[in-house]
């Protein structure tokens, strides 16, 4: 029994040894070098090394294909140009047929509709045969022919009344919109949009209705905006907005007030709300949508100033501030959208401030706004916001700085104090939001500008408070104020270990010396002159001694 077990064990061991041998042979074959690679000649290796480069060259040649100018000129632009030439020829042909008595008015109208239908059918079959540009041009050309035929039937031949002509033209525009979506052609949409805004001008009416006109143009804009949004047609998106403003402006220039101002304003506000919604909902073409909305914001405010009263404009701006603030909150997770909405909020808040208060009384609000925008710009590293902040802050600060201080306790004095305080905050923000190697630049540059402005402010306040005193007394007080600023700067530099303040204090001290020598000496008595020089010299020596002590 035991012998059988030993024999069984030996068989298993021998079987395992065979399996191991097989595995070794497989591994050795796998790891062995390929014969071709070993026996390849230097020339073959060189050719093999060149193959990747040749492959890359071939792929780059495929990517950078030359422009097929024949296709661009003859298949794309030729039909677009000559469709207009053909339409003009048709019009002149109708006119010649009428002049020679070859065709009556009804026949010309029927022929116009037949030609337009022929254009549409022919274009459809051209698109079916993949001649896209030619087919789209023919279908697009059918729309203006239909509109011109309707115009002639109504205005020239009086074969239809204004209501029928309007319904027909509106039908042609609807067909154009359907064709735009069906054939996926932005060109059709552009042709239909241009023709659509002209429809009311092609209709003669003894009692034109402003509500109908403005309502039609607004609804037409919404329709084409929706098509442009859904089909991602950026040109149609911008063009439809421009056409609405242009059409309403032309209408307003002819009609004037005539009780339609509020309607015009409502149409523009509706357009702006539609642009906000489309920008909020879109996932593509963000730059086009964003800058169209920014332009619309400025244009909308201009319309409001022209057609609304002060209270209505203020309320609409307040509503826009709330809408944009809500938009900032809703898009906070999207960096790009968030930055754009912040920009819009900044602009509309600036409009609201201007609308709410007089510039002379509320200019400090612009200083604060510029400071807040600068903080946002530095936080999110947005160059556009930085430009906005610099523009708002610098213009408002300059307005304050050039306004003279006539009384110490006055609004200009408060404005100056706000500017000086905001400069300190400006420097602090710059230091907090920039790299360490830029800190000294902001500290030194900001401190110098702040010191100069502080000196100017102190001078204006001193002049305003001493204008009733004699010239000698004014000079002494002015020198004392400047000395006080110099000592304060030096003390700040010593206590806070801020060397720039120390150097500024010494600079003011030298400025006082130049002032005494070049301007004050002829106007002050000898005794006061001696006293001023003694005090100034003593302060200079003390500061020098303190520098040694510091070392």
mmCIF file of C-alpha atoms in Angstrom, residues 90-91 93-95 97-98 102-118 142 144-161 164-165 168-169 172:
data_model
loop_
_atom_site.group_PDB
_atom_site.id
_atom_site.type_symbol
_atom_site.label_atom_id
_atom_site.label_comp_id
_atom_site.label_asym_id
_atom_site.label_seq_id
_atom_site.Cartn_x
_atom_site.Cartn_y
_atom_site.Cartn_z
ATOM 1 C CA UNK A 90 -37.698 90.368 -61.938
ATOM 2 C CA UNK A 91 -38.872 93.704 -60.556
ATOM 3 C CA UNK A 93 -39.253 92.947 -65.839
ATOM 4 C CA UNK A 94 -42.619 93.478 -64.125
ATOM 5 C CA UNK A 95 -42.198 97.237 -64.537
ATOM 6 C CA UNK A 97 -44.309 94.524 -68.821
ATOM 7 C CA UNK A 98 -46.580 97.079 -67.159
ATOM 8 C CA UNK A 102 -48.127 93.273 -71.789
ATOM 9 C CA UNK A 103 -49.438 92.342 -68.376
ATOM 10 C CA UNK A 104 -52.165 93.706 -66.132
ATOM 11 C CA UNK A 105 -51.865 94.165 -62.361
ATOM 12 C CA UNK A 106 -53.554 90.908 -61.351
ATOM 13 C CA UNK A 107 -51.363 88.900 -63.721
ATOM 14 C CA UNK A 108 -48.211 90.475 -62.256
ATOM 15 C CA UNK A 109 -49.324 89.594 -58.724
ATOM 16 C CA UNK A 110 -50.095 85.996 -59.734
ATOM 17 C CA UNK A 111 -46.766 85.744 -61.561
ATOM 18 C CA UNK A 112 -44.936 87.064 -58.478
ATOM 19 C CA UNK A 113 -46.446 84.343 -56.304
ATOM 20 C CA UNK A 114 -45.707 81.705 -58.969
ATOM 21 C CA UNK A 115 -42.051 82.786 -59.216
ATOM 22 C CA UNK A 116 -41.633 82.678 -55.424
ATOM 23 C CA UNK A 117 -43.192 79.213 -55.225
ATOM 24 C CA UNK A 118 -40.909 78.117 -58.051
ATOM 25 C CA UNK A 142 -38.632 83.172 -52.192
ATOM 26 C CA UNK A 144 -38.529 88.637 -50.188
ATOM 27 C CA UNK A 145 -40.317 87.930 -53.506
ATOM 28 C CA UNK A 146 -43.455 86.930 -51.579
ATOM 29 C CA UNK A 147 -43.193 90.076 -49.449
ATOM 30 C CA UNK A 148 -42.598 92.367 -52.429
ATOM 31 C CA UNK A 149 -45.491 90.815 -54.303
ATOM 32 C CA UNK A 150 -47.758 91.349 -51.290
ATOM 33 C CA UNK A 151 -46.535 94.929 -51.008
ATOM 34 C CA UNK A 152 -47.313 95.583 -54.670
ATOM 35 C CA UNK A 153 -50.732 93.934 -54.355
ATOM 36 C CA UNK A 154 -51.561 96.152 -51.372
ATOM 37 C CA UNK A 155 -49.814 99.509 -51.823
ATOM 38 C CA UNK A 156 -49.361 99.802 -55.584
ATOM 39 C CA UNK A 157 -52.335 98.003 -57.092
ATOM 40 C CA UNK A 158 -54.793 98.224 -54.144
ATOM 41 C CA UNK A 159 -55.916 94.650 -54.662
ATOM 42 C CA UNK A 160 -55.822 93.867 -50.920
ATOM 43 C CA UNK A 161 -56.531 95.795 -47.734
ATOM 44 C CA UNK A 164 -55.008 90.934 -45.539
ATOM 45 C CA UNK A 165 -51.579 92.281 -46.508
ATOM 46 C CA UNK A 168 -49.997 87.444 -45.698
ATOM 47 C CA UNK A 169 -46.666 89.041 -44.780
ATOM 48 C CA UNK A 172 -44.366 84.567 -45.128
#
